[in-house]
Amino acid sequence: MRRRPLLAAAAATLLAASPARAVLPAAAELLVPGPGDGPLAQWAVRLAASLARGATTAVALHPVVLGGPDGVTAANRFATAAAPDGRALLVLPGAALQARLIGDPRARFEASGWLPVCGAEAPVLLAGPHAPPARGAPPARIALPTPDHPGMAALLALDLLGVPARPVAGLGGPAAEAALREGAVNALLLQGADAPARLAALGLQPWLALDAALGPLLETAGPPELRAALLIAAAHARLQAMVVLPALTPGNTVALWRGAAQRWVEEGRAALVPGLRLLPGAEYPQLAPPPESTSLAYRGWLQRRLGWRAD
């Protein structure tokens, strides 16, 4: 008879010492760059539904559209308003991170420590109907987007490789393809999951890809800070979007959201668009700003090469 009170007391002590089982919040917000009918917003709706299906407990994830497609406005809001309690997530495109690299004064967020949940990358290819020019040949005219676009890293890669090139900025997508057909440019940038298919359809030769192979290719080319900046900008160009949690979010909460994202990764891979790469959050490092010397090297190159400054 005396053992029962003792056992009950011991059980109560163990329960009090054991941490409560972590669960996701019943409701959370997913901050998404606009516009409301844009590709990121449409992607976020599907993602939110998949994360809800993959969660171990019932959770309602509500997309909230804010700002423009570069994601700077959404990232600014997330940095100032999101608490590290698992109730707020952000869809972060590579363009927002690029804005920080180039010193865009609009980008007031600090992404250091933001914790990736999942993400998607797509190829970025520079291609033309003929092989790139050799050293000493007349420069190739390259159709490229605006100087603040991460795809401008393709021009930096050509510079470091010694390939003569003259940028024709402000051309992307159909406008760049039209310029290529008319002979106004010799090469263009193909970006997105359909880049390999467009490469084949246009009958182009790949000049270079903004991927991990750039590191070995440029191992001894140019100053180290500029090579590092190129690799960072190339990663921004490949990044379609990354879903992140605020810094200091508890590890068990991060693990639960990443576990829910595994369902999205598996569903996405089952019907994967060729060229698109889905990544679990554990495959991304914590976000950290590049060293100041790297950012300054890239900004200096933009100013010297294109006469462009963020401010």
Coordinates of C-alpha atoms in Angstrom, one line a residue:
M1 CA 0.0 0.0 0.0
R2 CA 2.9 2.3 0.7
R3 CA 4.4 1.7 -2.7
R4 CA 1.5 3.3 -4.7
P5 CA 2.1 6.9 -3.4
L6 CA 5.8 6.5 -3.9
L7 CA 5.3 5.3 -7.5
A8 CA 2.8 8.1 -8.2
A9 CA 5.2 10.7 -6.8
A10 CA 8.1 9.3 -8.9
A11 CA 6.0 9.4 -12.1
A12 CA 4.9 13.0 -11.4
T13 CA 8.6 14.0 -10.9
L14 CA 9.6 12.4 -14.2
L15 CA 6.7 14.0 -16.1
A16 CA 7.6 17.4 -14.6
A17 CA 11.3 17.0 -15.7
S18 CA 10.4 15.8 -19.2
P19 CA 10.0 18.6 -21.8
A20 CA 6.7 18.9 -23.5
R21 CA 6.5 17.3 -27.0
A22 CA 7.1 20.0 -29.6
V23 CA 4.2 20.7 -32.0
L24 CA 3.8 23.1 -34.8
P25 CA 1.4 26.1 -34.2
A26 CA -2.2 25.6 -35.3
A27 CA -1.9 28.5 -37.7
A28 CA 1.1 30.3 -39.3
E29 CA 1.7 32.8 -42.1
L30 CA 3.8 32.4 -45.2
L31 CA 5.0 35.8 -46.4
V32 CA 5.2 35.8 -50.2
P33 CA 6.6 38.3 -52.7
G34 CA 3.9 39.7 -55.0
P35 CA 2.1 40.2 -57.2
G36 CA -0.9 38.1 -56.1
D37 CA -1.2 36.4 -59.5
G38 CA 2.6 36.0 -59.9
P39 CA 4.6 32.7 -60.1
L40 CA 5.8 33.0 -56.5
A41 CA 2.3 33.5 -55.1
Q42 CA 0.9 30.6 -57.1
W43 CA 3.8 28.4 -56.0
A44 CA 3.3 29.4 -52.4
V45 CA -0.4 28.3 -52.5
R46 CA 0.7 24.8 -53.6
L47 CA 3.6 24.7 -51.1
A48 CA 1.4 25.7 -48.2
A49 CA -1.1 22.9 -48.9
S50 CA 1.8 20.4 -49.2
L51 CA 3.4 21.5 -45.9
A52 CA 0.0 21.2 -44.2
R53 CA -0.3 17.7 -45.5
G54 CA 3.2 16.8 -44.4
A55 CA 2.9 18.2 -40.8
T56 CA 2.6 15.8 -37.9
T57 CA -0.2 17.9 -36.4
A58 CA -3.0 20.0 -37.9
V59 CA -1.6 23.3 -39.1
A60 CA -3.1 26.0 -41.4
L61 CA -0.4 27.9 -43.3
H62 CA -1.8 31.1 -44.8
P63 CA 0.1 32.8 -47.7
V64 CA 0.3 36.6 -47.3
V65 CA 1.4 38.4 -50.5
L66 CA 3.5 41.6 -50.0
G67 CA 5.6 43.8 -52.3
G68 CA 7.1 43.0 -55.6
P69 CA 8.7 39.9 -57.2
D70 CA 12.2 40.7 -56.1
G71 CA 11.2 39.9 -52.5
V72 CA 12.9 42.9 -50.9
T73 CA 9.7 44.3 -49.3
A74 CA 8.6 40.9 -48.0
A75 CA 12.1 40.3 -46.6
N76 CA 12.2 43.7 -44.9
R77 CA 8.8 43.0 -43.2
F78 CA 9.9 39.5 -42.2
A79 CA 13.1 40.9 -40.6
T80 CA 11.2 43.4 -38.4
A81 CA 7.9 41.6 -37.6
A82 CA 8.6 37.8 -37.5
A83 CA 9.0 36.2 -34.1
P84 CA 11.1 33.0 -33.8
D85 CA 8.1 30.9 -32.7
G86 CA 7.3 29.0 -35.8
R87 CA 4.3 31.1 -36.7
A88 CA 6.0 33.1 -39.6
L89 CA 7.8 31.9 -42.6
L90 CA 9.1 33.7 -45.7
V91 CA 9.4 32.8 -49.4
L92 CA 12.8 34.3 -50.2
P93 CA 13.9 34.6 -53.8
G94 CA 17.5 34.9 -54.9
A95 CA 16.8 38.4 -56.2
A96 CA 16.4 39.7 -52.6
L97 CA 19.7 38.2 -51.5
Q98 CA 21.3 39.8 -54.6
A99 CA 19.9 43.2 -53.6
R100 CA 21.9 42.9 -50.3
L101 CA 25.1 41.8 -52.2
I102 CA 25.0 44.9 -54.4
G103 CA 24.1 47.3 -51.6
D104 CA 20.6 48.2 -52.8
P105 CA 19.4 50.8 -50.2
R106 CA 15.9 49.3 -50.3
A107 CA 17.2 46.0 -48.8
R108 CA 17.2 46.8 -45.1
F109 CA 16.8 43.2 -43.9
E110 CA 19.6 41.2 -42.3
A111 CA 19.3 37.6 -43.3
S112 CA 22.1 36.3 -41.1
G113 CA 20.9 33.3 -39.2
W114 CA 17.6 32.8 -41.1
L115 CA 16.9 29.0 -41.2
P116 CA 16.1 27.3 -44.5
V117 CA 13.1 24.9 -44.5
C118 CA 13.1 24.0 -48.2
G119 CA 13.9 25.5 -51.6
A120 CA 14.1 25.2 -55.3
E121 CA 16.9 25.9 -57.8
A122 CA 16.9 26.0 -61.5
P123 CA 19.6 26.2 -64.2
V124 CA 21.1 29.4 -65.5
L125 CA 22.9 29.0 -68.9
L126 CA 24.7 31.5 -71.2
A127 CA 24.4 30.2 -74.7
G128 CA 24.8 31.3 -78.4
P129 CA 24.4 29.8 -81.9
H130 CA 28.2 29.6 -82.2
A131 CA 31.1 29.0 -79.9
P132 CA 32.3 31.9 -77.7
P133 CA 35.0 34.1 -79.2
A134 CA 38.6 33.4 -78.5
R135 CA 41.0 35.9 -76.8
G136 CA 41.7 38.8 -79.1
A137 CA 38.6 38.3 -81.3
P138 CA 35.9 41.0 -81.6
P139 CA 33.8 40.9 -78.5
A140 CA 30.5 39.0 -78.5
R141 CA 27.3 41.0 -77.9
I142 CA 25.6 39.4 -74.9
A143 CA 21.9 40.0 -74.1
L144 CA 21.7 40.4 -70.4
P145 CA 19.1 41.6 -67.8
T146 CA 19.5 44.7 -65.8
P147 CA 22.8 45.2 -63.9
D148 CA 21.2 44.5 -60.5
H149 CA 20.1 41.0 -61.7
P150 CA 22.1 38.1 -60.4
G151 CA 22.4 36.7 -63.9
M152 CA 24.8 39.5 -64.6
A153 CA 27.3 37.1 -63.0
A154 CA 27.6 35.5 -66.4
L155 CA 29.3 38.6 -67.8
L156 CA 31.7 38.5 -64.8
A157 CA 32.5 34.9 -65.6
L158 CA 33.4 35.8 -69.2
D159 CA 35.6 38.6 -67.9
L160 CA 37.5 36.3 -65.6
L161 CA 37.9 33.7 -68.3
G162 CA 39.2 36.3 -70.7
V163 CA 36.3 35.9 -73.2
P164 CA 35.8 39.2 -75.0
A165 CA 32.2 40.4 -74.5
R166 CA 30.1 43.5 -74.7
P167 CA 26.9 43.5 -72.7
V168 CA 23.6 44.6 -74.1
A169 CA 21.7 45.2 -70.9
G170 CA 18.0 45.2 -70.4
L171 CA 17.3 42.2 -72.6
G172 CA 15.8 39.1 -71.2
G173 CA 13.2 36.4 -72.1
P174 CA 11.4 36.8 -75.4
A175 CA 13.1 40.2 -76.1
A176 CA 16.6 38.6 -75.9
E177 CA 15.5 35.7 -78.1
A178 CA 14.2 38.2 -80.7
A179 CA 17.4 40.1 -80.6
L180 CA 19.3 36.9 -81.1
R181 CA 17.2 35.9 -84.2
E182 CA 17.7 39.4 -85.6
G183 CA 21.5 39.2 -85.1
A184 CA 21.6 42.1 -82.7
V185 CA 23.3 39.9 -80.1
N186 CA 25.5 36.8 -80.2
A187 CA 24.4 35.1 -77.0
L188 CA 21.8 35.3 -74.3
L189 CA 21.0 34.1 -70.8
L190 CA 18.5 31.2 -70.3
Q191 CA 17.2 31.0 -66.7
G192 CA 14.6 28.7 -65.1
A193 CA 13.4 25.1 -65.1
D194 CA 12.8 25.3 -68.9
A195 CA 16.3 26.5 -69.7
P196 CA 17.6 23.1 -71.0
A197 CA 14.5 22.7 -73.2
R198 CA 14.8 26.3 -74.6
L199 CA 18.5 25.7 -75.3
A200 CA 17.5 22.7 -77.5
A201 CA 14.6 24.5 -79.1
L202 CA 16.7 27.5 -80.1
G203 CA 19.5 25.3 -81.3
L204 CA 22.1 27.0 -79.1
Q205 CA 25.5 25.9 -77.8
P206 CA 26.0 26.3 -74.0
W207 CA 28.9 28.7 -73.3
L208 CA 28.8 28.3 -69.5
A209 CA 26.5 27.4 -66.7
L210 CA 26.2 29.4 -63.5
D211 CA 26.6 26.3 -61.3
A212 CA 29.0 24.6 -58.9
A213 CA 31.4 23.9 -61.8
L214 CA 32.4 27.5 -61.9
G215 CA 34.6 27.2 -58.9
P216 CA 37.1 24.8 -60.4
L217 CA 36.8 26.5 -63.8
L218 CA 37.9 29.8 -62.3
E219 CA 40.2 28.6 -59.6
T220 CA 43.1 30.9 -60.5
A221 CA 41.2 33.6 -62.5
G222 CA 41.0 37.1 -61.1
P223 CA 41.1 38.3 -57.5
P224 CA 39.8 35.9 -54.9
E225 CA 37.2 38.4 -53.6
L226 CA 35.8 38.7 -57.2
R227 CA 35.7 35.0 -57.7
A228 CA 33.8 34.6 -54.4
A229 CA 31.4 37.3 -55.4
L230 CA 30.8 35.5 -58.7
L231 CA 29.9 32.3 -57.0
I232 CA 27.5 34.1 -54.6
A233 CA 25.7 35.9 -57.4
A234 CA 25.5 32.7 -59.4
A235 CA 23.9 31.0 -56.5
H236 CA 21.4 33.9 -56.2
A237 CA 20.6 33.5 -60.0
R238 CA 19.9 29.7 -59.5
L239 CA 17.7 30.2 -56.5
Q240 CA 14.1 30.3 -57.5
A241 CA 12.9 30.6 -53.9
M242 CA 13.8 29.4 -50.4
V243 CA 11.4 29.1 -47.5
V244 CA 13.0 30.3 -44.2
L245 CA 12.3 30.7 -40.5
P246 CA 13.6 33.6 -38.4
A247 CA 16.9 33.3 -36.6
L248 CA 16.8 31.8 -33.1
T249 CA 13.8 29.6 -34.0
P250 CA 14.1 26.6 -31.6
G251 CA 15.7 23.6 -33.2
N252 CA 12.7 21.3 -32.6
T253 CA 10.4 23.7 -34.4
V254 CA 12.8 24.0 -37.3
A255 CA 12.9 20.2 -37.4
L256 CA 9.1 19.9 -37.5
W257 CA 8.8 22.4 -40.4
R258 CA 11.6 20.6 -42.3
G259 CA 9.8 17.4 -41.7
A260 CA 6.6 18.8 -43.2
A261 CA 8.6 20.1 -46.1
Q262 CA 9.9 16.6 -46.9
R263 CA 6.4 15.8 -48.1
W264 CA 6.6 18.7 -50.5
V265 CA 10.0 17.5 -51.7
E266 CA 8.7 14.0 -52.3
E267 CA 5.5 15.2 -54.1
G268 CA 7.5 17.6 -56.2
R269 CA 10.1 15.0 -57.3
A270 CA 7.3 12.7 -58.4
A271 CA 6.2 15.2 -61.0
L272 CA 9.4 17.2 -61.4
V273 CA 9.9 19.7 -64.2
P274 CA 13.2 18.8 -65.9
G275 CA 15.9 21.1 -64.7
L276 CA 14.3 22.1 -61.4
R277 CA 16.1 20.9 -58.2
L278 CA 14.2 20.7 -55.0
L279 CA 16.2 20.9 -51.8
P280 CA 15.4 20.1 -48.2
G281 CA 16.3 22.8 -45.7
A282 CA 19.1 20.7 -44.2
E283 CA 21.0 21.0 -47.5
Y284 CA 21.2 24.7 -47.3
P285 CA 23.5 26.4 -44.8
Q286 CA 22.3 29.1 -42.5
L287 CA 22.1 32.3 -44.3
A288 CA 25.0 34.7 -43.7
P289 CA 26.0 37.9 -45.4
P290 CA 29.1 37.8 -47.6
P291 CA 32.3 39.4 -46.3
E292 CA 32.4 43.1 -46.9
S293 CA 35.4 42.7 -49.1
T294 CA 33.4 40.3 -51.4
S295 CA 30.5 42.7 -51.7
L296 CA 32.7 45.7 -52.3
A297 CA 34.6 43.7 -55.1
Y298 CA 31.3 42.9 -56.8
R299 CA 30.0 46.5 -56.5
G300 CA 33.3 47.8 -57.8
W301 CA 33.2 45.5 -60.8
L302 CA 29.6 46.7 -61.6
Q303 CA 30.7 50.3 -61.5
R304 CA 33.8 49.8 -63.6
R305 CA 32.2 47.5 -66.2
L306 CA 28.7 49.0 -66.5
G307 CA 29.0 52.4 -64.8
W308 CA 26.3 51.2 -62.4
R309 CA 25.8 51.9 -58.6
A310 CA 23.0 50.8 -56.4
D311 CA 22.5 54.2 -54.9

